[in-house]
Amino acid sequence: MAGSVLIVGGTAGIGREIAAHYAARGRDVVITGRDATRSAKVAAELGPSVAGVALDLTDPRAVAGNLDAVGPVSHVVLAAIDRDSNTVGDYDIEAALRLVTLKLVGYTAVVQAVRGRLTGAGSILLYGGMARLRPYPGSTTVSAINAGVLGMVRTLSCELAPTRVNSIHPGIVGDSPFWTGKSLDAVVANTLTGRLATMTEVVNASVFLLENGGVNGVDLVVDGGWR
């Protein structure tokens, strides 16, 4: 298949796992991270078909230039995120601006930069999260931007048609590095499956959204039926 898989935020977590999935299948993959050295190191660990590029989504004006060397792209995964704790009562405006810029402006800047290089039945996948429906103390900005992903899917799927645009919204992923070792019994008790989603399940769901040609404008929740 012509074109690489571009994974923005591919040096750690789910983004890295998606990169590993495609690299194991012989696909050309480009991963990005804020640090050039780390991006190159992770790319080398993942295999010879993977390249690393430095990209800081909080500087959206530089996005197009940083992606200049990326050739044709078949799939784009927008998985980069910072974890933020912000409340209305003690509002950190600079932290909020950084996170809003990263996810809403930065994601869109990537799409703008590569839209002319999308090949064949290209697709784009945006990562949101369930804080948009289940806020928690400190999620003021996180809840807002994850809700904003829904609006991005609506407009991008129309503007870029026939390129498909979908989003995925994982709940707590029990075996992810961030959640490993934390007490999650109360969350597990409120899932219909009696367990949390796994990294493998989120990767498989992501691949489904990227590759299934009949799926467009979808916001998929992967949380084990959390109630």
mmCIF file of C-alpha atoms in Angstrom:
data_model
loop_
_atom_site.group_PDB
_atom_site.id
_atom_site.type_symbol
_atom_site.label_atom_id
_atom_site.label_comp_id
_atom_site.label_asym_id
_atom_site.label_seq_id
_atom_site.Cartn_x
_atom_site.Cartn_y
_atom_site.Cartn_z
ATOM 1 C CA MET A 1 0.000 0.000 0.000
ATOM 2 C CA ALA A 2 1.391 3.394 -0.956
ATOM 3 C CA GLY A 3 1.999 5.908 1.775
ATOM 4 C CA SER A 4 3.276 5.702 5.330
ATOM 5 C CA VAL A 5 1.352 5.633 8.591
ATOM 6 C CA LEU A 6 1.971 8.943 10.384
ATOM 7 C CA ILE A 7 1.537 8.721 14.147
ATOM 8 C CA VAL A 8 1.689 12.050 15.951
ATOM 9 C CA GLY A 9 2.549 11.218 19.531
ATOM 10 C CA GLY A 10 4.065 7.885 18.603
ATOM 11 C CA THR A 11 6.994 7.680 21.027
ATOM 12 C CA ALA A 12 5.040 6.345 24.029
ATOM 13 C CA GLY A 13 1.780 4.784 25.164
ATOM 14 C CA ILE A 14 -0.928 3.878 22.672
ATOM 15 C CA GLY A 15 0.758 5.810 19.864
ATOM 16 C CA ARG A 16 3.880 3.681 20.185
ATOM 17 C CA GLU A 17 1.796 0.492 20.261
ATOM 18 C CA ILE A 18 0.045 1.463 17.018
ATOM 19 C CA ALA A 19 3.442 2.178 15.465
ATOM 20 C CA ALA A 20 4.652 -1.260 16.554
ATOM 21 C CA HIS A 21 1.549 -2.874 15.056
ATOM 22 C CA TYR A 22 2.160 -1.384 11.619
ATOM 23 C CA ALA A 23 5.936 -1.842 11.727
ATOM 24 C CA ALA A 24 5.437 -5.560 12.453
ATOM 25 C CA ARG A 25 3.375 -5.772 9.277
ATOM 26 C CA GLY A 26 6.102 -4.217 7.180
ATOM 27 C CA ARG A 27 4.487 -0.820 6.764
ATOM 28 C CA ASP A 28 6.468 2.402 6.558
ATOM 29 C CA VAL A 29 5.757 4.370 9.718
ATOM 30 C CA VAL A 30 6.616 7.914 10.788
ATOM 31 C CA ILE A 31 6.361 8.715 14.490
ATOM 32 C CA THR A 32 6.626 12.148 16.059
ATOM 33 C CA GLY A 33 7.517 13.387 19.502
ATOM 34 C CA ARG A 34 8.601 16.695 20.949
ATOM 35 C CA ASP A 35 12.258 15.664 21.228
ATOM 36 C CA ALA A 36 14.237 14.757 18.108
ATOM 37 C CA THR A 37 16.672 12.472 19.929
ATOM 38 C CA ARG A 38 13.927 10.503 21.652
ATOM 39 C CA SER A 39 11.899 10.250 18.433
ATOM 40 C CA ALA A 40 14.908 8.807 16.597
ATOM 41 C CA LYS A 41 15.672 6.403 19.471
ATOM 42 C CA VAL A 42 12.128 5.018 19.629
ATOM 43 C CA ALA A 43 11.997 4.724 15.839
ATOM 44 C CA ALA A 44 15.196 2.659 15.874
ATOM 45 C CA GLU A 45 13.738 0.412 18.581
ATOM 46 C CA LEU A 46 10.612 -0.200 16.520
ATOM 47 C CA GLY A 47 12.464 -1.267 13.395
ATOM 48 C CA PRO A 48 14.022 -0.212 10.091
ATOM 49 C CA SER A 49 10.721 0.812 8.501
ATOM 50 C CA VAL A 50 10.087 3.454 11.187
ATOM 51 C CA ALA A 51 11.351 7.057 11.042
ATOM 52 C CA GLY A 52 11.249 9.614 13.856
ATOM 53 C CA VAL A 53 10.447 13.307 13.471
ATOM 54 C CA ALA A 54 10.468 16.089 16.069
ATOM 55 C CA LEU A 55 7.116 17.875 16.311
ATOM 56 C CA ASP A 56 5.787 20.182 19.014
ATOM 57 C CA LEU A 57 2.055 20.742 18.584
ATOM 58 C CA THR A 58 2.128 23.671 21.001
ATOM 59 C CA ASP A 59 3.963 25.545 18.228
ATOM 60 C CA PRO A 60 1.438 25.000 15.408
ATOM 61 C CA ARG A 61 3.060 27.561 13.103
ATOM 62 C CA ALA A 62 6.090 25.268 12.828
ATOM 63 C CA VAL A 63 4.114 22.065 12.146
ATOM 64 C CA ALA A 64 4.093 22.259 8.352
ATOM 65 C CA GLY A 65 7.835 22.850 8.165
ATOM 66 C CA ASN A 66 8.610 19.998 10.537
ATOM 67 C CA LEU A 67 6.562 17.618 8.386
ATOM 68 C CA ASP A 68 8.090 18.739 5.068
ATOM 69 C CA ALA A 69 10.211 15.608 4.750
ATOM 70 C CA VAL A 70 7.257 13.244 5.222
ATOM 71 C CA GLY A 71 6.179 11.808 1.879
ATOM 72 C CA PRO A 72 2.844 10.270 0.879
ATOM 73 C CA VAL A 73 0.679 9.272 3.841
ATOM 74 C CA SER A 74 -2.070 6.642 3.904
ATOM 75 C CA HIS A 75 -3.184 6.978 7.538
ATOM 76 C CA VAL A 76 -2.765 9.712 10.160
ATOM 77 C CA VAL A 77 -3.085 9.024 13.883
ATOM 78 C CA LEU A 78 -3.313 12.075 16.148
ATOM 79 C CA ALA A 79 -2.552 10.670 19.590
ATOM 80 C CA ALA A 80 -0.326 13.332 21.171
ATOM 81 C CA ILE A 81 -1.529 14.686 24.516
ATOM 82 C CA ASP A 82 -0.286 16.262 27.729
ATOM 83 C CA ARG A 83 -1.880 15.402 31.059
ATOM 84 C CA ASP A 84 -3.239 18.544 32.668
ATOM 85 C CA SER A 85 -4.841 19.301 36.034
ATOM 86 C CA ASN A 86 -6.770 22.571 36.032
ATOM 87 C CA THR A 87 -9.815 23.857 37.898
ATOM 88 C CA VAL A 88 -11.970 26.946 37.498
ATOM 89 C CA GLY A 89 -11.234 27.973 41.075
ATOM 90 C CA ASP A 90 -7.468 27.863 40.591
ATOM 91 C CA TYR A 91 -7.271 28.383 36.842
ATOM 92 C CA ASP A 92 -3.839 28.189 35.230
ATOM 93 C CA ILE A 93 -4.383 30.141 32.022
ATOM 94 C CA GLU A 94 -0.980 29.344 30.537
ATOM 95 C CA ALA A 95 -1.434 25.602 31.085
ATOM 96 C CA ALA A 96 -4.916 25.780 29.565
ATOM 97 C CA LEU A 97 -3.682 27.668 26.506
ATOM 98 C CA ARG A 98 -0.919 25.112 26.008
ATOM 99 C CA LEU A 99 -3.284 22.142 26.084
ATOM 100 C CA VAL A 100 -5.968 23.758 23.905
ATOM 101 C CA THR A 101 -3.305 24.744 21.384
ATOM 102 C CA LEU A 102 -1.748 21.269 21.375
ATOM 103 C CA LYS A 103 -4.911 19.335 20.754
ATOM 104 C CA LEU A 104 -7.368 21.562 18.904
ATOM 105 C CA VAL A 105 -5.029 23.843 16.954
ATOM 106 C CA GLY A 106 -2.061 21.460 16.693
ATOM 107 C CA TYR A 107 -4.117 18.506 15.473
ATOM 108 C CA THR A 108 -5.752 20.675 12.814
ATOM 109 C CA ALA A 109 -2.390 22.088 11.750
ATOM 110 C CA VAL A 110 -1.120 18.547 11.117
ATOM 111 C CA VAL A 111 -4.161 17.737 8.992
ATOM 112 C CA GLN A 112 -3.680 20.931 7.002
ATOM 113 C CA ALA A 113 0.008 20.151 6.470
ATOM 114 C CA VAL A 114 -0.462 16.613 5.131
ATOM 115 C CA ARG A 115 -3.868 16.764 3.464
ATOM 116 C CA GLY A 116 -2.319 17.068 -0.003
ATOM 117 C CA ARG A 117 -0.196 13.957 0.620
ATOM 118 C CA LEU A 118 -2.983 11.572 1.630
ATOM 119 C CA THR A 119 -3.011 8.589 -0.709
ATOM 120 C CA GLY A 120 -5.794 6.326 -1.912
ATOM 121 C CA ALA A 121 -8.547 5.758 0.635
ATOM 122 C CA GLY A 122 -6.674 7.752 3.253
ATOM 123 C CA SER A 123 -7.967 8.095 6.799
ATOM 124 C CA ILE A 124 -7.402 10.220 9.882
ATOM 125 C CA LEU A 125 -7.906 9.169 13.499
ATOM 126 C CA LEU A 126 -8.134 11.651 16.372
ATOM 127 C CA TYR A 127 -7.702 10.636 19.993
ATOM 128 C CA GLY A 128 -10.130 12.042 22.527
ATOM 129 C CA GLY A 129 -11.071 10.627 25.900
ATOM 130 C CA MET A 130 -13.933 9.984 28.272
ATOM 131 C CA ALA A 131 -13.291 13.035 30.460
ATOM 132 C CA ARG A 132 -15.630 14.760 27.993
ATOM 133 C CA LEU A 133 -18.496 12.819 29.627
ATOM 134 C CA ARG A 134 -17.018 11.982 33.028
ATOM 135 C CA PRO A 135 -15.301 15.068 34.424
ATOM 136 C CA TYR A 136 -13.196 14.825 37.546
ATOM 137 C CA PRO A 137 -11.512 17.406 39.804
ATOM 138 C CA GLY A 138 -8.907 19.107 37.641
ATOM 139 C CA SER A 139 -10.372 18.087 34.259
ATOM 140 C CA THR A 140 -11.653 21.546 33.286
ATOM 141 C CA THR A 141 -9.414 21.789 30.225
ATOM 142 C CA VAL A 142 -9.169 18.081 29.468
ATOM 143 C CA SER A 143 -12.960 17.667 29.417
ATOM 144 C CA ALA A 144 -13.347 20.677 27.128
ATOM 145 C CA ILE A 145 -10.751 19.643 24.549
ATOM 146 C CA ASN A 146 -11.940 16.045 24.419
ATOM 147 C CA ALA A 147 -15.450 17.320 23.724
ATOM 148 C CA GLY A 148 -13.898 19.536 21.054
ATOM 149 C CA VAL A 149 -12.600 16.452 19.251
ATOM 150 C CA LEU A 150 -16.220 15.579 18.392
ATOM 151 C CA GLY A 151 -16.620 18.904 16.619
ATOM 152 C CA MET A 152 -13.337 18.411 14.790
ATOM 153 C CA VAL A 153 -14.512 15.047 13.452
ATOM 154 C CA ARG A 154 -17.758 16.607 12.227
ATOM 155 C CA THR A 155 -16.087 19.397 10.263
ATOM 156 C CA LEU A 156 -12.984 17.530 9.063
ATOM 157 C CA SER A 157 -14.963 14.576 7.712
ATOM 158 C CA CYS A 158 -17.022 17.004 5.635
ATOM 159 C CA GLU A 159 -14.168 19.226 4.487
ATOM 160 C CA LEU A 160 -11.832 16.352 3.588
ATOM 161 C CA ALA A 161 -14.356 13.929 2.057
ATOM 162 C CA PRO A 162 -13.855 11.303 0.712
ATOM 163 C CA THR A 163 -10.974 10.997 3.182
ATOM 164 C CA ARG A 164 -12.408 9.350 6.282
ATOM 165 C CA VAL A 165 -12.077 11.023 9.693
ATOM 166 C CA ASN A 166 -12.940 9.271 12.961
ATOM 167 C CA SER A 167 -12.151 9.602 16.648
ATOM 168 C CA ILE A 168 -11.532 7.120 19.449
ATOM 169 C CA HIS A 169 -12.263 7.735 23.129
ATOM 170 C CA PRO A 170 -10.638 5.200 25.446
ATOM 171 C CA GLY A 171 -11.675 4.957 29.053
ATOM 172 C CA ILE A 172 -9.094 3.958 31.639
ATOM 173 C CA VAL A 173 -6.717 1.516 29.957
ATOM 174 C CA GLY A 174 -5.716 -0.791 32.770
ATOM 175 C CA ASP A 175 -2.366 -2.005 31.436
ATOM 176 C CA SER A 176 -1.155 1.353 30.111
ATOM 177 C CA PRO A 177 1.995 2.778 31.735
ATOM 178 C CA PHE A 178 0.076 5.680 33.298
ATOM 179 C CA TRP A 179 -2.493 3.504 35.082
ATOM 180 C CA THR A 180 -0.381 0.450 35.965
ATOM 181 C CA GLY A 181 -0.124 0.066 39.737
ATOM 182 C CA LYS A 182 -2.970 2.457 40.562
ATOM 183 C CA SER A 183 -6.033 1.377 42.517
ATOM 184 C CA LEU A 184 -8.825 0.990 39.961
ATOM 185 C CA ASP A 185 -11.185 -1.454 41.698
ATOM 186 C CA ALA A 186 -14.028 1.086 41.888
ATOM 187 C CA VAL A 187 -13.814 1.722 38.144
ATOM 188 C CA VAL A 188 -13.696 -1.979 37.314
ATOM 189 C CA ALA A 189 -16.802 -2.541 39.441
ATOM 190 C CA ASN A 190 -18.716 -0.073 37.258
ATOM 191 C CA THR A 191 -17.863 -1.707 33.917
ATOM 192 C CA LEU A 192 -20.252 -4.113 32.251
ATOM 193 C CA THR A 193 -17.364 -6.369 31.242
ATOM 194 C CA GLY A 194 -15.984 -6.531 34.773
ATOM 195 C CA ARG A 195 -12.590 -5.361 33.574
ATOM 196 C CA LEU A 196 -10.860 -2.421 31.955
ATOM 197 C CA ALA A 197 -9.953 -2.086 28.298
ATOM 198 C CA THR A 198 -6.420 -3.126 27.371
ATOM 199 C CA MET A 199 -3.757 -1.517 25.217
ATOM 200 C CA THR A 200 -4.197 -4.275 22.626
ATOM 201 C CA GLU A 201 -7.936 -3.650 22.440
ATOM 202 C CA VAL A 202 -7.449 0.079 21.922
ATOM 203 C CA VAL A 203 -4.862 -0.594 19.197
ATOM 204 C CA ASN A 204 -7.213 -3.040 17.465
ATOM 205 C CA ALA A 205 -10.055 -0.508 17.635
ATOM 206 C CA SER A 206 -7.758 2.158 16.200
ATOM 207 C CA VAL A 207 -6.741 -0.065 13.296
ATOM 208 C CA PHE A 208 -10.415 -0.804 12.613
ATOM 209 C CA LEU A 209 -11.226 2.911 12.394
ATOM 210 C CA LEU A 210 -8.191 3.565 10.197
ATOM 211 C CA GLU A 211 -8.730 0.723 7.751
ATOM 212 C CA ASN A 212 -12.455 -0.041 7.493
ATOM 213 C CA GLY A 213 -13.642 1.886 4.466
ATOM 214 C CA GLY A 214 -17.254 1.952 5.617
ATOM 215 C CA VAL A 215 -16.570 3.796 8.868
ATOM 216 C CA ASN A 216 -16.579 7.597 8.706
ATOM 217 C CA GLY A 217 -17.492 10.385 11.122
ATOM 218 C CA VAL A 218 -17.584 7.916 14.031
ATOM 219 C CA ASP A 219 -16.669 8.647 17.669
ATOM 220 C CA LEU A 220 -15.878 5.223 19.127
ATOM 221 C CA VAL A 221 -15.827 4.608 22.885
ATOM 222 C CA VAL A 222 -13.578 1.806 24.193
ATOM 223 C CA ASP A 223 -14.154 1.490 27.940
ATOM 224 C CA GLY A 224 -15.616 -1.918 28.721
ATOM 225 C CA GLY A 225 -19.116 -0.497 29.076
ATOM 226 C CA TRP A 226 -18.247 1.824 31.964
ATOM 227 C CA ARG A 227 -21.415 3.021 33.722
#
